[in-house]
Coordinates of C-alpha atoms and ligand atoms in Angstrom, one line a residue:
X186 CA -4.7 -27.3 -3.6
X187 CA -7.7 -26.2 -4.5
X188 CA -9.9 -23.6 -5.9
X189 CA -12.2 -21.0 -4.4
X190 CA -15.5 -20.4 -6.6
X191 CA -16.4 -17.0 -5.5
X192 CA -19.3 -16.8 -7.9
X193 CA -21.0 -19.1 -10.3
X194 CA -18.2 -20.2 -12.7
X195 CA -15.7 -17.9 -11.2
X196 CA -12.8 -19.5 -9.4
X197 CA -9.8 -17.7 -7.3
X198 CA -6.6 -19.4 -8.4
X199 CA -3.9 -17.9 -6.7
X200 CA -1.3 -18.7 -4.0
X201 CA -0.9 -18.1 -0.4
X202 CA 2.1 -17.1 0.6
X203 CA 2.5 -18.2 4.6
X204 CA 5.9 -17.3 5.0
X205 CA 6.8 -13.8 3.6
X206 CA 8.1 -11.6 6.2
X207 CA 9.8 -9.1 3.9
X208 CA 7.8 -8.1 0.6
X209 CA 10.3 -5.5 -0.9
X210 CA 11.5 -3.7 2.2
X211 CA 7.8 -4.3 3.6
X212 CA 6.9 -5.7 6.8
X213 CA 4.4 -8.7 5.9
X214 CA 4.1 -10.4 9.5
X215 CA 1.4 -12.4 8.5
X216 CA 1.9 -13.2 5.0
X217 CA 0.2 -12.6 1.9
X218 CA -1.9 -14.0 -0.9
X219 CA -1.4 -13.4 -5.1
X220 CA -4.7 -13.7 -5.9
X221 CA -5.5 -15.1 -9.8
X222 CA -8.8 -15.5 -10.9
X223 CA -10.2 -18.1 -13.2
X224 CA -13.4 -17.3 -15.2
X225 CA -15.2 -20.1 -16.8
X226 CA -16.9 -19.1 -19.8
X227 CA -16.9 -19.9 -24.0
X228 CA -13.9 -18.4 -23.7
X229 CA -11.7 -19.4 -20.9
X230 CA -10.3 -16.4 -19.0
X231 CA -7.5 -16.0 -16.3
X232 CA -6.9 -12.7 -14.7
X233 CA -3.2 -12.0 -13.5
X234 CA -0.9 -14.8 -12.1
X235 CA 1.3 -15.0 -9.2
X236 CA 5.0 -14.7 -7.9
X237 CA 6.9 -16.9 -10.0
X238 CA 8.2 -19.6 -7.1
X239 CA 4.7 -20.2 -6.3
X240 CA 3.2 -20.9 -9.8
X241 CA 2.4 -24.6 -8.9
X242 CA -0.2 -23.4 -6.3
X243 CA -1.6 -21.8 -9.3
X244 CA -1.2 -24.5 -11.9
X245 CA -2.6 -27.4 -9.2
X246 CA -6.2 -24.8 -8.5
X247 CA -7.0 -24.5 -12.0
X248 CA -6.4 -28.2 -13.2
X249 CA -8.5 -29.0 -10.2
X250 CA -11.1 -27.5 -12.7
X251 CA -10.0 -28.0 -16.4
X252 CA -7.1 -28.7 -18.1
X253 CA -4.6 -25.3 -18.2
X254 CA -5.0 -25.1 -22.1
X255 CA -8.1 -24.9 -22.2
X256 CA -7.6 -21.3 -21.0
X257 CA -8.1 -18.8 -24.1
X258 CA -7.0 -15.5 -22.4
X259 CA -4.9 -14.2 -19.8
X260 CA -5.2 -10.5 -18.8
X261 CA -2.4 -8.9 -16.8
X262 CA -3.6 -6.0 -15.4
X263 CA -0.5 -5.5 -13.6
X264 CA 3.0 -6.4 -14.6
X265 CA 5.0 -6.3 -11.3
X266 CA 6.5 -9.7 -11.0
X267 CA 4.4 -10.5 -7.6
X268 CA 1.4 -10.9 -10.1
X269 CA 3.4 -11.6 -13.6
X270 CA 6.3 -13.7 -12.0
X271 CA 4.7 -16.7 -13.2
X272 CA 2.9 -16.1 -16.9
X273 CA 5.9 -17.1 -19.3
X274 CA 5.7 -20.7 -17.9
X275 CA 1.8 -20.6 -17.6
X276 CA 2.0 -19.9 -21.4
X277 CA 4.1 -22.1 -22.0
X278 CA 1.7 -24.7 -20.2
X279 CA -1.2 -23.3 -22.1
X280 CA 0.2 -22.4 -25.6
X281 CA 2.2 -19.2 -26.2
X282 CA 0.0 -18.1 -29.1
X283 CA -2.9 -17.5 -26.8
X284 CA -3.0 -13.8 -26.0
X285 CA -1.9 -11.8 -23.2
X286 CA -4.1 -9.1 -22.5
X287 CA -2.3 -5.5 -21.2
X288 CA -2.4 -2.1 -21.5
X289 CA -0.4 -0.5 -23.8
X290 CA 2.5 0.0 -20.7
X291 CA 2.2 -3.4 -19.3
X292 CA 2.6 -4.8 -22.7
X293 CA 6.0 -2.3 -22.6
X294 CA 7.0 -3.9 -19.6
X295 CA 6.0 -7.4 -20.2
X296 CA 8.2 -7.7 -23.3
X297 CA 11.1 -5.8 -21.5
X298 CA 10.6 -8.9 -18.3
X299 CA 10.7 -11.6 -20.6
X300 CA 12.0 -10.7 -23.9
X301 CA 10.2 -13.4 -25.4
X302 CA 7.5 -13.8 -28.3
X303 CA 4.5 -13.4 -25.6
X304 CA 1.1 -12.5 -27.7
X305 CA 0.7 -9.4 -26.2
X306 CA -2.5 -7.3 -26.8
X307 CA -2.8 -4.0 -25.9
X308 CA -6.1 -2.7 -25.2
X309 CA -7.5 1.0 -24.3
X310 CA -9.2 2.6 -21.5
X311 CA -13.0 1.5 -21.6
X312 CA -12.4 -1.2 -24.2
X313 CA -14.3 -4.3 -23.9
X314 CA -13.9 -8.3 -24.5
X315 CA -16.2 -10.5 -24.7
X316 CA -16.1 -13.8 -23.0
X317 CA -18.9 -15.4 -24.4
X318 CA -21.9 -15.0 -22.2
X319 CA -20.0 -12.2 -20.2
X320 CA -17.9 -9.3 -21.7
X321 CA -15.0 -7.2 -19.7
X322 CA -14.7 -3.7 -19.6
X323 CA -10.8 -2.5 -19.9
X324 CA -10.0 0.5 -17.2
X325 CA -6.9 1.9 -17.3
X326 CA -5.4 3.1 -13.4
X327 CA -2.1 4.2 -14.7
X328 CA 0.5 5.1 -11.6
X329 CA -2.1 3.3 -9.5
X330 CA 0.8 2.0 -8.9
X331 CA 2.7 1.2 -11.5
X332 CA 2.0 3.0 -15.6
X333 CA 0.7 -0.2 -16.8
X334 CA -2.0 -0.7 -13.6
X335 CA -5.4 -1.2 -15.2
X336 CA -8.9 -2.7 -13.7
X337 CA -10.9 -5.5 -15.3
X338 CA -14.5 -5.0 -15.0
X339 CA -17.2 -7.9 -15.7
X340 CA -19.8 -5.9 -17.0
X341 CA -22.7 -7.9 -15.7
X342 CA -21.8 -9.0 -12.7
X343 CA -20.4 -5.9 -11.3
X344 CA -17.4 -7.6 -10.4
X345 CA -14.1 -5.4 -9.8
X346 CA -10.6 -6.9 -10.8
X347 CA -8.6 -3.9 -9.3
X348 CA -5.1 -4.8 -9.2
X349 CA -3.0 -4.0 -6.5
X350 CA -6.1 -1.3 -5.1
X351 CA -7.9 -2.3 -2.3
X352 CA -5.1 -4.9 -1.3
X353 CA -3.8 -6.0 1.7
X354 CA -1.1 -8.1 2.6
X355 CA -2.8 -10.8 4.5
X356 CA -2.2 -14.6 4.3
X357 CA -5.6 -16.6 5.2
X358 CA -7.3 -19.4 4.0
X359 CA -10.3 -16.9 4.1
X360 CA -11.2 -15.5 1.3
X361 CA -13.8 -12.7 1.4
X362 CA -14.4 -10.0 3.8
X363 CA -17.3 -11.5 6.2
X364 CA -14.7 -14.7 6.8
X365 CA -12.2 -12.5 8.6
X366 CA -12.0 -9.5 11.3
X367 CA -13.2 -6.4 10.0
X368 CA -10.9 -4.2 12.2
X369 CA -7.7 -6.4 11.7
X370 CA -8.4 -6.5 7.5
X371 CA -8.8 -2.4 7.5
X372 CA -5.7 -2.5 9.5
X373 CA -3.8 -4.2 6.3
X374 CA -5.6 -2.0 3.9
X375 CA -4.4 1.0 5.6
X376 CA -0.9 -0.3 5.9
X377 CA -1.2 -1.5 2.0
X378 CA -2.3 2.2 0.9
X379 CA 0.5 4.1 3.0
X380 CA 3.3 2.3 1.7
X381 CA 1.8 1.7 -1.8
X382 CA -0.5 3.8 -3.0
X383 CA -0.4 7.7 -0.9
X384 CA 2.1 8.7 -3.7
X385 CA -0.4 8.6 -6.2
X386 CA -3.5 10.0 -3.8
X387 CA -4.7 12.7 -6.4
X388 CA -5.3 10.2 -8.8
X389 CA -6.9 7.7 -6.2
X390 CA -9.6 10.6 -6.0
X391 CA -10.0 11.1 -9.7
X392 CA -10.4 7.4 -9.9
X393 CA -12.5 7.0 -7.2
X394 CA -15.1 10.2 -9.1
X395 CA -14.8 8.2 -12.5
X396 CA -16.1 5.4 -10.6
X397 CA -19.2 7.3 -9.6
X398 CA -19.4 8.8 -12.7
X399 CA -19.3 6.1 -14.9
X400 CA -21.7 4.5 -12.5
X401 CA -20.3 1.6 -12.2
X402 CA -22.4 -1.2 -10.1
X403 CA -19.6 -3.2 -7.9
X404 CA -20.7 -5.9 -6.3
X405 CA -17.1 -7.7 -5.5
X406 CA -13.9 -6.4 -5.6
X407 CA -11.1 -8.2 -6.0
X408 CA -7.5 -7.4 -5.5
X409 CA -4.6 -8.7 -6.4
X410 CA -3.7 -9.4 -2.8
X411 CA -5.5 -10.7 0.5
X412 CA -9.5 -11.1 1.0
X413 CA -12.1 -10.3 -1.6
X414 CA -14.4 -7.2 -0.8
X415 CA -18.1 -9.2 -1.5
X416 CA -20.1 -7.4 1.6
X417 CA -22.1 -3.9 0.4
X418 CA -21.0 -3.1 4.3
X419 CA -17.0 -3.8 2.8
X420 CA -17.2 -2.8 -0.2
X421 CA -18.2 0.7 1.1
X422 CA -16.0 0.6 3.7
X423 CA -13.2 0.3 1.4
X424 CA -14.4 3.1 -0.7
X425 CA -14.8 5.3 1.9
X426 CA -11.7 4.4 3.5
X427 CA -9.6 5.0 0.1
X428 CA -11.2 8.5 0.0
X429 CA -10.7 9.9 3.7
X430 CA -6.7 8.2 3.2
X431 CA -6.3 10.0 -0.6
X432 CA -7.7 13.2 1.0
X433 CA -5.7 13.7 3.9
X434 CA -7.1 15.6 6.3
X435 CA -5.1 16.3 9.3
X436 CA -6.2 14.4 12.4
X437 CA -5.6 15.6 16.0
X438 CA -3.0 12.8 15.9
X439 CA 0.9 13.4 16.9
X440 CA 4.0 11.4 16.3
X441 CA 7.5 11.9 17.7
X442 CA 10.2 9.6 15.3
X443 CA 13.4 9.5 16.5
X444 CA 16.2 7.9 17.1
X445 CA 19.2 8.4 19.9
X446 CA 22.6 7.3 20.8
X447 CA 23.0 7.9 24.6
X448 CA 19.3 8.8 25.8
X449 CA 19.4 12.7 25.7
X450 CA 17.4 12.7 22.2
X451 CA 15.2 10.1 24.1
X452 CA 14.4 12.4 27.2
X453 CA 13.9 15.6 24.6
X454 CA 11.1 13.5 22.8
X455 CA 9.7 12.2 26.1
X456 CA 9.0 15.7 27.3
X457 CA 7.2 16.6 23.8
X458 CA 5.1 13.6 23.8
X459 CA 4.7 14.4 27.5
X460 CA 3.1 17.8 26.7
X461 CA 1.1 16.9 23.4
X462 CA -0.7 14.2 25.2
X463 CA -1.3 16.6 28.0
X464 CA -3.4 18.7 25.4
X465 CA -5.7 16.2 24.6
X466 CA -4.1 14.8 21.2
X467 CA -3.7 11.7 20.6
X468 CA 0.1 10.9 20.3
X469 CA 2.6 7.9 20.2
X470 CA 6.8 7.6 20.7
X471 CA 8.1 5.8 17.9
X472 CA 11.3 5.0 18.5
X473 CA 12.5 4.3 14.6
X474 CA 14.6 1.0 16.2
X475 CA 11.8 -0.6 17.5
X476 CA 9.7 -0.2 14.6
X477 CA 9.4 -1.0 11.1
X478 CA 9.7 1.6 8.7
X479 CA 6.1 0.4 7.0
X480 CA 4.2 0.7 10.3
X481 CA 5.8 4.3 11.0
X482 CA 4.1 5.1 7.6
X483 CA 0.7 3.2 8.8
X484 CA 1.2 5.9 11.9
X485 CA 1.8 8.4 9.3
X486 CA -1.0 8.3 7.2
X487 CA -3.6 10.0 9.5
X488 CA -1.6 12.0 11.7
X489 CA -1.2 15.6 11.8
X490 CA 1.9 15.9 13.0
X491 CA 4.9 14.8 12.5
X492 CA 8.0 15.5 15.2
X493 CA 11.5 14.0 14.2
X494 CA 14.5 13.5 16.2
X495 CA 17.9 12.5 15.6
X496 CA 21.3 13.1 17.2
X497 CA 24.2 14.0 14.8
X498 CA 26.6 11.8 13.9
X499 CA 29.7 12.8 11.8
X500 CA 27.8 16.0 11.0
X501 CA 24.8 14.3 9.7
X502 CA 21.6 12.5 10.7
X503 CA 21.4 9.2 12.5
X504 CA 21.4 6.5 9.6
X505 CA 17.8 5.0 10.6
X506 CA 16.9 8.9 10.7
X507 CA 17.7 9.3 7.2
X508 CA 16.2 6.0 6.4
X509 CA 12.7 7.1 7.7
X510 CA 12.8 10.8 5.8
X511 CA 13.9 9.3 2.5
X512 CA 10.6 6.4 2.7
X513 CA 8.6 9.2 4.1
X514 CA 9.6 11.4 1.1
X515 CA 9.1 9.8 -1.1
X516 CA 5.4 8.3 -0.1
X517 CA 4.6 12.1 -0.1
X518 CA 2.3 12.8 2.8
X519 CA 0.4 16.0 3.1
X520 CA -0.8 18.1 5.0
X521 CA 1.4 17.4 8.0
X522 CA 2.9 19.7 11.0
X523 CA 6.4 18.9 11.1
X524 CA 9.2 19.7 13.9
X525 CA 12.5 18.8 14.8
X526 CA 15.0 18.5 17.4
X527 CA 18.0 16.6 18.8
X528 CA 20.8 16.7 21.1
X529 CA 24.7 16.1 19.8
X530 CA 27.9 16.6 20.8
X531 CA 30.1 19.5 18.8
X532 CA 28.7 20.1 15.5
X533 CA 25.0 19.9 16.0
X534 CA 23.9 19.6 12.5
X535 CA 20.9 17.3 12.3
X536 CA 17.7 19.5 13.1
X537 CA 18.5 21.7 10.1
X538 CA 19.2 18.5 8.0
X539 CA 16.0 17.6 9.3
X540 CA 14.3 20.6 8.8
X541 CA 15.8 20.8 5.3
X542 CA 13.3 17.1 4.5
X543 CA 10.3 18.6 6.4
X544 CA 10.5 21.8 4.4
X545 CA 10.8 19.4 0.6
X546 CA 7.9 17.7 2.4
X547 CA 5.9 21.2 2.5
X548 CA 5.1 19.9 6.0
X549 CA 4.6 23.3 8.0
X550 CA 7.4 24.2 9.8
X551 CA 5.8 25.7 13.1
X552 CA 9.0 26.0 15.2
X553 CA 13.0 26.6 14.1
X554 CA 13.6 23.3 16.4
X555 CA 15.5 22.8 19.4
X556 CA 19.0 21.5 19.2
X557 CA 20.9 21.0 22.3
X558 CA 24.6 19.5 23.6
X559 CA 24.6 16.6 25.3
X560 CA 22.4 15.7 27.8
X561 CA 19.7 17.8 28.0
X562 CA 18.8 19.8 31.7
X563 CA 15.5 20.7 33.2
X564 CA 15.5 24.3 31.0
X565 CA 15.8 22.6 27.9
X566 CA 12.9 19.7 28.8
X567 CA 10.8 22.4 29.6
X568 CA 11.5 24.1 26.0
X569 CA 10.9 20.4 24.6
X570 CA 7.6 20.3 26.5
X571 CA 6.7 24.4 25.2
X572 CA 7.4 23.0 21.9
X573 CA 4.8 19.8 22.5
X574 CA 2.4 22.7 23.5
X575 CA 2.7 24.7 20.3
X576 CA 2.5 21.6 18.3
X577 CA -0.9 20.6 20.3
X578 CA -2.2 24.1 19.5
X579 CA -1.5 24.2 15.8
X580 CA -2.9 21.3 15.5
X581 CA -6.0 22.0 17.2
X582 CA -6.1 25.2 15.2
X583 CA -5.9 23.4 11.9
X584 CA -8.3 20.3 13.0
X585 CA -10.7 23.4 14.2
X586 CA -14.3 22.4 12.7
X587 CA -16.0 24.8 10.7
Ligands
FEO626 FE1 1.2 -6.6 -6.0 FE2 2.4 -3.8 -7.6 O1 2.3 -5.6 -7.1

């Protein structure tokens, strides 16, 4: 296995990792990478490593170049174990004295993974190393994702280590932006942000104004997973992109979630997504059984409303009903319509259980919901389809221009 020189005496190290399907409850269908870079200069630098099981991918691309201990440093900019998995047996391979770069939390969490006498260095926010002939700028990204979540920065090249941001999960022998389809790659990016990094959107914003403000010349950025941003047409793309996704401006974009035992919730949210898409908004069925709870959050991200259906089942929600709310929840979208409704069979109690998650959400409510026993009649689908309606017209209201 080899390495990847992405520029003169820079080498991606990492491992491809074909088979993941499953990458902590997320859908991966086709794969992903840890990338690790490997910077060749009087002092021998590698940024971040990879999941531990894979550490010979890692080990065979950088003694394809030099022998491991001639590496000096190590940075982690991030400690989650997709990226740190492997580093107590790379410095073991490459002596344990040699230091271990981290902010001040990673170095927190790196002694509480491997309780072990790493050389862990701290550094601040804006510090800088110096390689040799190149020095790296420290930024610290805390909660982007994780507390200890910092950037690496090579000051002269304009080259952007940014941890998990700007990721996608994406397995590909590829590795830069103009190698693979733009639209598929932006599809992963999206996907990456809504189930990784919408939580922390505020701070994606400040981040993405220190940026400008420190005026910071990027010429590559490279994440800790999938291709490497190296095209000004990508690399602004990606910027962009993280900005219209932090800022969350409704989009004339509807989606009824739900979920059903014996059809009736099924015909309710037919006859809604019936009547939204009558009005000229764009709107898709998600039936939460048929689809992944970390593509119903892709959906999520740029849609303006959100509909939810369940029946109730021993006086609660349906099970994969709950499931979606509490990922939902806790991703924290904003700015979102929200309805509910469902059908049921004596106690009836899901749409205000529902209702109960939209309204910690501070999704706005426009409608009490419509609950209805058992199988729901023509005057009840034509309720369901007045409800569509309303939700078309708020949204159109709140997507007015101007
Ligand atoms: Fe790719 Fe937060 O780890």
């Amino acid at each position: 296995m080899k390495p990847i020189e992405i520029t003169k005496d820079i080498y991606w190290v990492g491992a491809i990792d074909w088979n993941i399907r499953d990458f902590h409850g997320y859908s991966v269908y086709e794969g992903t990478t840890y990338n690790a870079f490997l910077i060749l200069d009087e002092k021998v630098t590698l940024i971040d490593t990879v999941k531990e099981k894979l550490k010979y991918q890692l080990v065979e691309r950088i003694s394809h170049l030099i022998d491991p201990k001639r590496i000096d440093y190590v940075i982690s900019n991030h400690t989650e174990m997709d990226h740190s998995g492997a580093l107590e047996e790379v410095m073991e391979l490459i002596g344990r004295e040699k230091p271990v770069y981290c902010s001040q939390m990673g170095k927190k969490n790196l002694s509480m993974h491997f309780y072990s006498n790493l050389n862990l260095v701290a550094v601040k926010d804006g510090e800088e190393l110096s390689l040799g002939k190149r020095k790296i700028r420290f930024i610290e990204t805390r909660m982007l994702h994780w507390p200890d979540s910092m950037f690496s920065y090579l000051v002269d090249e304009g080259i952007l280590f940014s941890s998990d941001a700007f990721g996608q999960h994406y397995a590909s022998y590829e590795r830069f932006d103009d190698q693979v389809d733009e639209f598929m790659i932006m599809f992963h990016a999206k996907k990456y942000y809504a189930n990784i990094l919408l939580p922390y959107a505020p701070l994606v914003l400040k981040l993405l104004n220190r940026i400008d403000e420190m005026g910071l010349k990027i010429s590559m950025i490279c994440p800790d997973h999938g291709i490497i941003w190296r095209t000004k047409k990508g690399i602004s793309n990606m910027l962009n992109a993280y900005k219209e996704w932090s800022e969350q401006k409704p989009k004339r974009k509807a989606l009824v979630i739900y979920d059903t035992m014996w059809h009736s919730t099924e015909k309710m949210a037919e006859a809604i997504v019936e009547a939204i898409g009558e009005e000229g908004i764009s709107v898709k069925l998600i039936n939460i059984r048929k689809w992944h709870r970390s593509d119903i959050m892709t959906e999520v991200l740029d849609s303006g409303a959100i509909l939810i259906g369940s029946p109730t089942i021993n006086n609660g929600l349906f099970p994969t009903v709950s499931d979606i709310l509490t990922y939902m929840k806790g991703l924290r979208p904003k700015n979102k319509i929200g309805a509910a409704f469902g059908s049921y069979g004596w106690s009836g109690e899901a749409v205000k259980l529902i209702n109960k998650e939209l309204e910690e959400m501070k999704f706005e409510i426009i409608d009490p919901g419509i609950r209805f026993q058992f199988v729901p009649e023509k005057e009840i689908l034509s309720k369901c389809r007045e409800l569509g309606k309303r939700v078309a017209d708020a949204l159109k209201e709140k997507t007015k221009e101007g």
